[in-house]
XYZ file of C-alpha atoms in Angstrom:
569
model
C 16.501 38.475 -2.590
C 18.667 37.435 0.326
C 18.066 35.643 2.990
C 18.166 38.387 5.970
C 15.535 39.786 4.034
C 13.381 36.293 4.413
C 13.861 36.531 7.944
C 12.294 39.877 8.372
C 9.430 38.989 6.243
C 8.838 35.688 8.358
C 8.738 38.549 11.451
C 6.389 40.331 9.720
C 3.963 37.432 9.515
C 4.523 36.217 12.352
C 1.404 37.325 14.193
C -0.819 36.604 11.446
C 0.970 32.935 11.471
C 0.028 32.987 15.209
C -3.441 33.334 14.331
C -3.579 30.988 11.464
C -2.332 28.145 14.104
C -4.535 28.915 17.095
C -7.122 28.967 14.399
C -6.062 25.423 13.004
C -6.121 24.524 16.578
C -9.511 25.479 17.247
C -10.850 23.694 14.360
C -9.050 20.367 15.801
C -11.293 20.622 18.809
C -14.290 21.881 17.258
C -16.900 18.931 16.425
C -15.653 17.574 12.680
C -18.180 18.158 10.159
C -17.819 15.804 7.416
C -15.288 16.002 5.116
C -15.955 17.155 1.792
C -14.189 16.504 -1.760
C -12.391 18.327 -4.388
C -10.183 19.553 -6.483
C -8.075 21.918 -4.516
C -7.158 25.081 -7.278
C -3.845 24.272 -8.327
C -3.476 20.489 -7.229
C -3.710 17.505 -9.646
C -5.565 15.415 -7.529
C -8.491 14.870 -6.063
C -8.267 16.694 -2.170
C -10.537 16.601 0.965
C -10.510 19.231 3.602
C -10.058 17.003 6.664
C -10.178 19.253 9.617
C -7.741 16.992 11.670
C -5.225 16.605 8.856
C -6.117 19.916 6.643
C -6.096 19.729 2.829
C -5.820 15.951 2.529
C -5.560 13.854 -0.665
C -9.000 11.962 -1.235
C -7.832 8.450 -1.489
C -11.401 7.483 -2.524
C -11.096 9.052 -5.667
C -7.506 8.463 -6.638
C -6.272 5.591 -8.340
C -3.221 4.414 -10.109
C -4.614 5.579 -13.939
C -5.861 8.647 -12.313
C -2.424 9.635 -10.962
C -0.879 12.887 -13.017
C 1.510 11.512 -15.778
C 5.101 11.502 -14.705
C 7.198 14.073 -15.788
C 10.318 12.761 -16.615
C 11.330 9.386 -18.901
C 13.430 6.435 -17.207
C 14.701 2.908 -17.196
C 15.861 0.507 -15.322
C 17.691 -2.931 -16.511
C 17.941 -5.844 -14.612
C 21.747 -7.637 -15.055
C 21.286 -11.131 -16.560
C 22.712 -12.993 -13.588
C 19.656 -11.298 -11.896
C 17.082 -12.429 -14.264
C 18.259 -15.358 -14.064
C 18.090 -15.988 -10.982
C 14.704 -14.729 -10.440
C 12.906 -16.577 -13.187
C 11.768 -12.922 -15.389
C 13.110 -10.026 -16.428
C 11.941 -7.018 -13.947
C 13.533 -4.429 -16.633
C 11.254 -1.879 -17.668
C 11.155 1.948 -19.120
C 8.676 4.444 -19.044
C 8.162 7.442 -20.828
C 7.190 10.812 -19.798
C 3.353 11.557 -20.228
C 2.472 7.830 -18.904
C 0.727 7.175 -15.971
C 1.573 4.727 -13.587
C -0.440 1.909 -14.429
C 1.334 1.614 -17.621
C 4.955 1.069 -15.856
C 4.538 -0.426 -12.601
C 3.929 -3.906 -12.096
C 2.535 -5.905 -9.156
C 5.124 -6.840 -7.470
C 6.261 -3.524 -6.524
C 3.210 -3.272 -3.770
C 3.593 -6.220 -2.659
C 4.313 -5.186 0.751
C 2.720 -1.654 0.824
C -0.903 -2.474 -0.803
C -0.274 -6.033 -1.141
C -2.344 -5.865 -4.625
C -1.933 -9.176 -5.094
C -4.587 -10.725 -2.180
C -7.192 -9.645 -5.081
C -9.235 -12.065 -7.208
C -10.365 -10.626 -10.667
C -14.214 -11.341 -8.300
C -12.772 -8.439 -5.909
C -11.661 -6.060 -8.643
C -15.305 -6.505 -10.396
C -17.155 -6.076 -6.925
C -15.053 -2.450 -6.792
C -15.170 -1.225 -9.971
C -18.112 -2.698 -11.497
C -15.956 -4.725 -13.882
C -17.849 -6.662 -16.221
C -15.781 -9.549 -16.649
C -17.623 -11.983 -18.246
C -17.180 -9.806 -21.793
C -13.622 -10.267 -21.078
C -11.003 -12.793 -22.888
C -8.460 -14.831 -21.614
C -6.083 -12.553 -22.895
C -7.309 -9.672 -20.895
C -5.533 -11.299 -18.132
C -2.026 -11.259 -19.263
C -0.888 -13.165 -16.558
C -2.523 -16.478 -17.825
C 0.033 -16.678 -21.072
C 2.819 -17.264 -18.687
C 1.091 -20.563 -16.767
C 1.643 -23.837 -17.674
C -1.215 -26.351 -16.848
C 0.810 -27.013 -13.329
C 0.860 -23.615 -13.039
C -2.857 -23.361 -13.224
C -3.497 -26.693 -10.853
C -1.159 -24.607 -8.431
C -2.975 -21.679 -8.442
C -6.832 -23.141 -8.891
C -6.834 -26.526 -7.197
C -10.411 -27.775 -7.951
C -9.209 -27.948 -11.387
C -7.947 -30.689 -10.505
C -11.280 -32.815 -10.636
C -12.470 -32.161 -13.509
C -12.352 -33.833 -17.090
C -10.082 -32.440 -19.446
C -13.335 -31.821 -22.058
C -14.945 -28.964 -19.092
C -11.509 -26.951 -19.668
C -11.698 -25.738 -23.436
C -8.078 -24.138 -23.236
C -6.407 -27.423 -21.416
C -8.345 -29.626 -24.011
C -6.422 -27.684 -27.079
C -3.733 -27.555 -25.472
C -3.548 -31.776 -25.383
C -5.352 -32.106 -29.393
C -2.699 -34.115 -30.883
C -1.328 -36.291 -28.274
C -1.586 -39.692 -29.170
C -3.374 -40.588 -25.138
C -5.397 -37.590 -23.737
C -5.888 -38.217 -20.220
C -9.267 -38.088 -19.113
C -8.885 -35.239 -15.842
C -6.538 -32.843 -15.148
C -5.213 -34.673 -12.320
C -3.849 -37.777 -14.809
C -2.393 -34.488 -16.903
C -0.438 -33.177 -14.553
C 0.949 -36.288 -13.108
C 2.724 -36.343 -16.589
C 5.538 -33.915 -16.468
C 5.495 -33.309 -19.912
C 2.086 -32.862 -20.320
C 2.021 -30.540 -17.372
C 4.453 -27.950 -18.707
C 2.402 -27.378 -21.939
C 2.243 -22.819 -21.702
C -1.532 -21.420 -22.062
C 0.648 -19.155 -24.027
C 1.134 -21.233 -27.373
C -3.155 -20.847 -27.365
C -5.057 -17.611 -29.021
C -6.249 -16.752 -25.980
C -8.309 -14.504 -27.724
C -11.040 -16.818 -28.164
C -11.428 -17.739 -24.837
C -13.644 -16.007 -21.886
C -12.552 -15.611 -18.848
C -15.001 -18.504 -17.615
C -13.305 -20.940 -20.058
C -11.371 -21.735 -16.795
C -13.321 -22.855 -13.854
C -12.225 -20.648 -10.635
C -10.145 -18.177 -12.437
C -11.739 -15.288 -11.288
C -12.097 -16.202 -7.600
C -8.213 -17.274 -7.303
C -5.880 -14.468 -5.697
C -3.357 -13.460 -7.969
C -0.748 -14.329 -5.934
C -1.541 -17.627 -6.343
C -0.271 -17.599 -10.172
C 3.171 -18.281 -11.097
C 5.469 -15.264 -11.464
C 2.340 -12.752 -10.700
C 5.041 -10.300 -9.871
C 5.865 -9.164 -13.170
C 2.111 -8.962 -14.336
C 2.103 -4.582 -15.383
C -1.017 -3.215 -13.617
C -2.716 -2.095 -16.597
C -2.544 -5.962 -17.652
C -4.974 -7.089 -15.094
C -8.448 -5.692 -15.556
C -10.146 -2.969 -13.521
C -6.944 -3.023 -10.955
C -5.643 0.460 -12.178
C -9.662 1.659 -11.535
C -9.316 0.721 -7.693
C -9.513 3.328 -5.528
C -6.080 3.862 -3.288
C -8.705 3.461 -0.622
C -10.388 -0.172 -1.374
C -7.025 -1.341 -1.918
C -6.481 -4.713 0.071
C -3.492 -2.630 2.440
C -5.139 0.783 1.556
C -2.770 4.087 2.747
C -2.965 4.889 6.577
C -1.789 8.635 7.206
C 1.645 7.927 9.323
C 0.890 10.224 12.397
C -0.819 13.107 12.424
C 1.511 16.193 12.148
C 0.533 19.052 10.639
C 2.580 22.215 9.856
C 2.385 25.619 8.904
C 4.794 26.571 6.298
C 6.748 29.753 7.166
C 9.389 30.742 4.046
C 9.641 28.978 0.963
C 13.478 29.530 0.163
C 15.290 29.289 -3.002
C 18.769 26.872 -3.741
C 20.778 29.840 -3.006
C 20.902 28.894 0.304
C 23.218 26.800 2.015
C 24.520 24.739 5.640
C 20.870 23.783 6.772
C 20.956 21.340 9.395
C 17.547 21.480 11.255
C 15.938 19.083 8.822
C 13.033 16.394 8.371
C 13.814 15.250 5.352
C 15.893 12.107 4.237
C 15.805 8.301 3.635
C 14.541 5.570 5.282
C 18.444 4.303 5.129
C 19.745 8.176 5.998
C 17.273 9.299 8.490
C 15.104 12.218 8.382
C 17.407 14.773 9.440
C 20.138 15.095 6.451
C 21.578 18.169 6.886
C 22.456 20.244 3.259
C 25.484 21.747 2.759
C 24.486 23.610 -0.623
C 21.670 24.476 -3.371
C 19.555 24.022 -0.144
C 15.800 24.842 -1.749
C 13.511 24.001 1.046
C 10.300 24.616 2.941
C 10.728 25.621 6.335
C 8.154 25.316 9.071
C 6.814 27.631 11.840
C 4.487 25.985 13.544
C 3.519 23.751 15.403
C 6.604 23.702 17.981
C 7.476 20.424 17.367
C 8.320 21.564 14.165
C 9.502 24.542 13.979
C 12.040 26.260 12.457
C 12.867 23.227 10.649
C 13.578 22.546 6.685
C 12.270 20.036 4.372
C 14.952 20.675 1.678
C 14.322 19.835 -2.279
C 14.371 16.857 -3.679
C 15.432 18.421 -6.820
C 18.335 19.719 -5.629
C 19.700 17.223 -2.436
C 19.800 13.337 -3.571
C 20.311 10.795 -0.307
C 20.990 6.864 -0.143
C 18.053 4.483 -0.822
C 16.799 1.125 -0.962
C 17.789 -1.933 0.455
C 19.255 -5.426 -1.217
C 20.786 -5.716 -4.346
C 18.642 -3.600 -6.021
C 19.517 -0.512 -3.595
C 22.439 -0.245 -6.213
C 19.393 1.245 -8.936
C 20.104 4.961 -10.112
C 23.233 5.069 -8.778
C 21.971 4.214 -5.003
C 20.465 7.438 -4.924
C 17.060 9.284 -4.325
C 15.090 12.856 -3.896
C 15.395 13.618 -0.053
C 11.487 14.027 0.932
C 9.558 11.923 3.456
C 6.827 9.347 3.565
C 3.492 10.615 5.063
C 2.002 8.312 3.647
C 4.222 5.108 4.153
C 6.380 3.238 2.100
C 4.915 2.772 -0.739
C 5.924 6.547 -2.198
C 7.783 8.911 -1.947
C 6.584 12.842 -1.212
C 9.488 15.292 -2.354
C 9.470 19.232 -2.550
C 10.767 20.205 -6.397
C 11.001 23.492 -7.446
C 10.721 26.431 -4.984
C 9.654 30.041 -6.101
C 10.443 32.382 -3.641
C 8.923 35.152 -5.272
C 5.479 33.686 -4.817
C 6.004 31.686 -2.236
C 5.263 29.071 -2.910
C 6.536 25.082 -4.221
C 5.704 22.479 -6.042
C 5.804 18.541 -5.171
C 6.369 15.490 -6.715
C 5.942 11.377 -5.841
C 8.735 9.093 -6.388
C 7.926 5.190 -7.176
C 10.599 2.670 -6.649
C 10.802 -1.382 -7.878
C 10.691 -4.115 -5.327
C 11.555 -7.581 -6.458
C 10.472 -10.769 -4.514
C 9.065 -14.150 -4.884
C 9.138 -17.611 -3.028
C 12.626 -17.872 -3.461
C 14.871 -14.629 -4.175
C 14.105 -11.834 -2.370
C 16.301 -8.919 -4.552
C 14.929 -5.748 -2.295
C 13.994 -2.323 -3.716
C 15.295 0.115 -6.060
C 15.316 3.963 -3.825
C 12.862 5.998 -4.899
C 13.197 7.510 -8.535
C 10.650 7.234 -10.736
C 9.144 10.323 -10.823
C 8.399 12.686 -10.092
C 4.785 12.511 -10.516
C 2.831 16.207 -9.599
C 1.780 16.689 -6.478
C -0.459 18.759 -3.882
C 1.098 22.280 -3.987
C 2.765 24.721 -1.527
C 2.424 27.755 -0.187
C 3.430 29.844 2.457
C 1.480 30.173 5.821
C -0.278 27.203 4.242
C -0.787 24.000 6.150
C 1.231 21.212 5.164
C 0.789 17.279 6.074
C 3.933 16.099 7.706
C 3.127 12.616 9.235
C 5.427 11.497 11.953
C 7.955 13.587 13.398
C 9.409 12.131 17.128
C 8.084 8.760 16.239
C 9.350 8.338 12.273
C 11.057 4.803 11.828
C 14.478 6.578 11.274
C 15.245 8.119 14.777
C 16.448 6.434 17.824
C 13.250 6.750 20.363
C 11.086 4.883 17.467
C 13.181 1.610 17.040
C 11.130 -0.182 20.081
C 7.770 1.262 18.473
C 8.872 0.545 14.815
C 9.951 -2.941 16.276
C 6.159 -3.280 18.272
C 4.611 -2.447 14.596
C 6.237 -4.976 12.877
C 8.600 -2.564 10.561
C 12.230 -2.554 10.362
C 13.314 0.616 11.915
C 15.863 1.421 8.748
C 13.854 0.243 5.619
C 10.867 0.701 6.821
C 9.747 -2.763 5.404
C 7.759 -5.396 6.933
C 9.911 -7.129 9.427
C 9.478 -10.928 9.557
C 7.976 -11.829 12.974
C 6.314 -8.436 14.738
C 8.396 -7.907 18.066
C 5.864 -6.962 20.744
C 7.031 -4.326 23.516
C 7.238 -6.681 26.308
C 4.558 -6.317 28.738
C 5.120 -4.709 32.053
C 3.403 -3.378 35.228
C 3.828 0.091 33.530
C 3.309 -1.308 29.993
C 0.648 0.659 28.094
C -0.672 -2.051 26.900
C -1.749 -3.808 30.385
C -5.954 -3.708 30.210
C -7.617 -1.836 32.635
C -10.558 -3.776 32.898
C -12.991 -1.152 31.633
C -14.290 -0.859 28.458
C -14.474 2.707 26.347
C -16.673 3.248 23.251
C -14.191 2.844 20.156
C -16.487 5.834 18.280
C -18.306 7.709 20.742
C -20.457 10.633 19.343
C -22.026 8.131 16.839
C -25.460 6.599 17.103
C -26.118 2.767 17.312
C -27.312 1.954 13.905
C -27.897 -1.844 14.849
C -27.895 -3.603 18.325
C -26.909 -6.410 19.698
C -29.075 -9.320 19.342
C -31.210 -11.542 16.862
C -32.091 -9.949 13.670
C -33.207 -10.235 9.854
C -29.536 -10.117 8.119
C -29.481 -7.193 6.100
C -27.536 -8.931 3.014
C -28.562 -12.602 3.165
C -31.986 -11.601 4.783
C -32.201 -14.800 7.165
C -33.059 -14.465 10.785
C -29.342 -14.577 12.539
C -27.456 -13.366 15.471
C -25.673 -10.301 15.007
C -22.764 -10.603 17.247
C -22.108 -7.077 17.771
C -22.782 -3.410 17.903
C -23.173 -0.969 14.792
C -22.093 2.283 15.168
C -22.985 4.915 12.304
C -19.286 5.962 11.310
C -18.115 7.581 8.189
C -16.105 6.778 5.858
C -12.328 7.478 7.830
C -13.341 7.618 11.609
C -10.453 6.965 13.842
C -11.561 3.880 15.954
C -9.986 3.562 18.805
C -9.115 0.420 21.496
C -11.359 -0.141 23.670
C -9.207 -1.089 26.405
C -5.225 -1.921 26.941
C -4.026 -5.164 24.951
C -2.331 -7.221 22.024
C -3.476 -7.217 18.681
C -3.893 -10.497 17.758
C -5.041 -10.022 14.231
C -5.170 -7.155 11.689
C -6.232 -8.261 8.325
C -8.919 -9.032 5.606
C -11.090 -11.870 7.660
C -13.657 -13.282 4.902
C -12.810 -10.996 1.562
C -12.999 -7.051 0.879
C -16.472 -7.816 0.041
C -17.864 -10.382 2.715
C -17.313 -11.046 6.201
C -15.524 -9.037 8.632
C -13.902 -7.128 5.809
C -10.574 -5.226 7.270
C -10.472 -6.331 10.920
C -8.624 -5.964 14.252
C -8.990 -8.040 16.979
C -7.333 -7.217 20.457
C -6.849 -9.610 23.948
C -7.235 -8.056 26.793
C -6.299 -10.753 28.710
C -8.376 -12.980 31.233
C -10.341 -14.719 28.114
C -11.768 -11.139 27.065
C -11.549 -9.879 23.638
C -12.560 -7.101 21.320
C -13.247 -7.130 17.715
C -13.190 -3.556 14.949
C -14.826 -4.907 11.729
C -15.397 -3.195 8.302
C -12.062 -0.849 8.632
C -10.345 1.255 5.802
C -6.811 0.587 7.090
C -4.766 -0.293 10.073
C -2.981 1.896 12.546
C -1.779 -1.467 14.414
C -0.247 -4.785 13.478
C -0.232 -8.402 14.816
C 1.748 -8.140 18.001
C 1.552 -4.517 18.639
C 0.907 -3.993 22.889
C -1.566 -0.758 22.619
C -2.831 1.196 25.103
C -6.788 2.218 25.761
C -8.307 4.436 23.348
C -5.074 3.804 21.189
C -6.150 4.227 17.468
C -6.307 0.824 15.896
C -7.634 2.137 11.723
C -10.353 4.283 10.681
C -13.645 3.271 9.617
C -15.071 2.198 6.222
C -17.492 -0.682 4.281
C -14.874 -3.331 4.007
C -16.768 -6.546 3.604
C -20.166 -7.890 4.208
C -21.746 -4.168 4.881
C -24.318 -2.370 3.231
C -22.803 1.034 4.002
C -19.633 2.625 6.345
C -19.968 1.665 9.896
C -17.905 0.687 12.578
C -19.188 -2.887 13.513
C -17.787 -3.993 17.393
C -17.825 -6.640 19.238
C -17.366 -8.262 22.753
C -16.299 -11.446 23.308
C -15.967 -13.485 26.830
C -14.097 -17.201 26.527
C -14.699 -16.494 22.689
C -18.785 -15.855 23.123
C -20.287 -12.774 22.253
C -21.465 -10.495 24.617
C -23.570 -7.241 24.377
C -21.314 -4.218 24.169
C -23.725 -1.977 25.966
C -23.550 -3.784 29.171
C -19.525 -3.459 28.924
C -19.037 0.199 27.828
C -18.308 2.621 30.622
């Protein structure tokens, strides 16, 4: 079929597509029932039916073992100038049929879920890991330290006797002095390079060293290269729990009009590209795409195959990977993927898609950048016509010219989309956004108090305490949303995933008044960002000391709590 006769089939639908929008819109403003999971015929993943975002993937259920297998085989190998100046060898393969737990290695999230702010205690708190049946060797990461390595990354070590550390003591049998603590051992620099990795580590449990399972693996030497399957219970996390879990990227969602074949050509009304192209690559030939009728933001534009259009990728020296190239596609999901339409049928209608991986390489010293996005593809949610489709951001993506000062505000550099360095607020201004109002809104309103203000039995640690804040019942994914104008001064883990604050923003409103959103999923904000009232600052979740998802907030005047109630208008 041609492509005239596309156009008079999109006519033909075009009243039903009509309908199918206003009817999307009405279930937008209609009150949201909860969301509900499943496995969406045809896709290989777990999906809810989010009536802001429409068929969603259900993060709580996904992890990196449960991830389809990737389709295609691969390799990438690291020049020796490279490895050596890194300190390891980042090389790896992986073979069609594996899933990506098996070829990906820490290091490579170290930015987008930053993996590496868990302790084995975190992973075990998640997953129900039982760790003390585990070995040494479980932990693959511990044949790589040497004793210094270990001090380093578990200080209290330090104190005690050499006889309380089984695999330190063998290490030292046979030296003709054996100091008597690990401090004396490591002040000898022979003594302090001995490798845990000349031991059976077999025969050791995990507990055979003091602090091992409460030390972030970051703190270890060369954690980078550690493979996610080596480090136990990590690939069993949900994408959800993780420490930086996935944060939709805007909230664009589109109706898919045609799905066209590669016949056609000279498309240049597109959202698709690179972080280093832009989203808007046109396609000269073999231009399979999607293309989009509503809403009008979007449409008549073309998200063109990834299968069949390649673009320029990555950033450093290892943007030179695969040739510099990747699958055109976007990020809806943010940088840590890649979302790319494959193969288009037009007979049916409808498409498949695919995720794309890519290697970042970094430690204290050498920062080598990313690979673009090409391992994969990985199966994805599939496409049909006058189907809804998640799009993310459109006028505010990180690759267009009105989003450099937002990009900037958030933190991210407006052509990598990586973590910039130091967070560049928008200045403040009498017409800045971000100027408080004075007032105070309700971050979740519609949900009921589920704890107030006030002295109360502590429902964890069941001592008589002040709770410093207001509950509100939210579920699992709530937008939460500033309660007045302000600067984010902190968006983090405060305490652990599994005590204290959990995931938690903080905002200034200036004039010694603050606001605090505890127990979050993810972030919407960063340190720095200037945001505006009833802004979205992350959705809401259990993160922390919580017994079950709710939104905990707080006022604070001169840094002294205050009852919310008497604030909210």
């Amino acid at each position: 079929m041609n492509s005239s006769i596309f156009r008079r089939r999109r006519l033909r639908w075009s009243v039903i597509g009509l309908l199918v929008f206003v009817f999307a819109i009405a279930l937008h403003l209609a009150p949201l029932a909860p969301a509900h999971s499943s496995t969406q015929p045809g896709s290989p993943v777990p999906v809810i039916q989010d009536q802001m975002l429409g068929i969603k993937p259900d993060w709580t259920r996904i992890t990196l073992r449960s991830l389809p297998a990737i389709l295609t085989s691969g390799s990438f190998e690291a020049p020796t100038d490279l490895i050596r100046e890194l300190g390891y060898d980042p090389s790896r393969l992986w073979q069609a049929g594996q899933t990506a737990d098996e070829y990906l290695l820490l290091g490579d999230f170290q930015d987008s879920f930053q993996l590496q702010r868990f302790s084995l205690s975190d992973i075990a708190a998640l997953v129900g890991l039982d760790w003390e049946a585990l070995r040494l060797a479980d932990l693959a990461l511990v044949g790589w330290q040497t004793i210094a390595d270990l001090v380093q990354a578990i200080p209290d070590l330090a104190d005690l006797p050499v006889r309380e550390v089984p695999p330190i003591a063998d290490l030292l049998q046979g030296q003709l002095e054996v100091p008597q603590t690990i401090a004396e051992v490591v002040q000898n620099e022979v003594l302090a390079e001995l490798s845990l990795g000349e031991l059976n580590l077999e025969q050791y449990e995990l507990s055979a060293i003091p602090g091992l399972i409460d030390a972030p693996l970051e703190t270890f030497q060369n954690w980078q290269q550690s493979v996610i399957d080596q480090i136990p219970g990590l690939a069993d996390v949900p994408f959800a729990n993780f420490p930086n879990p996935i944060v939709e990227q805007g909230v664009v969602v589109g109706m898919v009009d045609v799905v066209f074949g590669p016949a056609e050509g000279d498309r240049t009304n597109t959202i698709s590209g690179s972080y280093v192209e832009g989203f808007n690559v046109p396609c000269q030939a073999d231009c399979a795409h999607l293309e989009l009728a509503q809403p009008e933001l979007v449409k008549g534009t073309q998200w063109i195959s990834g299968k069949y259009q390649q673009v320029q990728g990555g950033r450093g020296t290892l943007a030179s990977a695969n040739g510099g190239l990747e699958p055109t596609g976007r990020h809806p999901f943010g940088n840590a993927f890649k979302v790319a339409v494959l193969e288009t049928d037009e007979a049916t209608g409808t498409a498949e898609t695919g995720l794309y991986f890519r290697m970042c390489v970094r430690n204290a010293f050498v920062d080598l950048g990313c690979t673009p996005y090409f391992i994969g593809p990985i199966p994805w949610l599939p496409i049909q016509e006058k189907g809804m489709i998640f799009l993310g951001q459109i006028k505010e993506g990180l690759s267009t010219t009105d989003s450099a000062e937002v990009a900037a505000a958030k933190g991210i550099d407006p052509q990598t989309g990586e973590p910039s360095p130091t967070p560049t607020p928008v200045a403040r201004t009498s017409s800045s956004p971000g100027i408080a109002t004075g007032g105070f809104i309700n971050p979740a309103p519609g949900y009921p108090i589920t704890s107030s203000f006030g002295y109360r039995t502590h429902p964890i640690h069941g001592d008589r305490r002040l709770h410093a804040g207001t509950d509100l019942g939210t579920p699992n994914g709530t937008i939460i949303r500033a309660a007045d104008g302000g600067q984010v001064t902190f968006a983090g883990i405060s305490g652990s995933l599994t005590s204290g604050y959990g995931r938690l923003v903080i905002i200034d409103h200036g004039n010694g008044s603050e606001t605090y959103y505890a127990h979050l999923q993810g972030f919407f904000v960063r340190q720095g960002d200037i945001i505006a009232q009833g802004d979205p600052v992350g959705r809401a979740n259990s993160s922390g000391g919580s017994t079950g998802p709710h939104l905990h907030f707080e006022i604070r005047q001169n840094g002294q709590p205050q009852n919310p109630m008497n604030y909210l208008s």
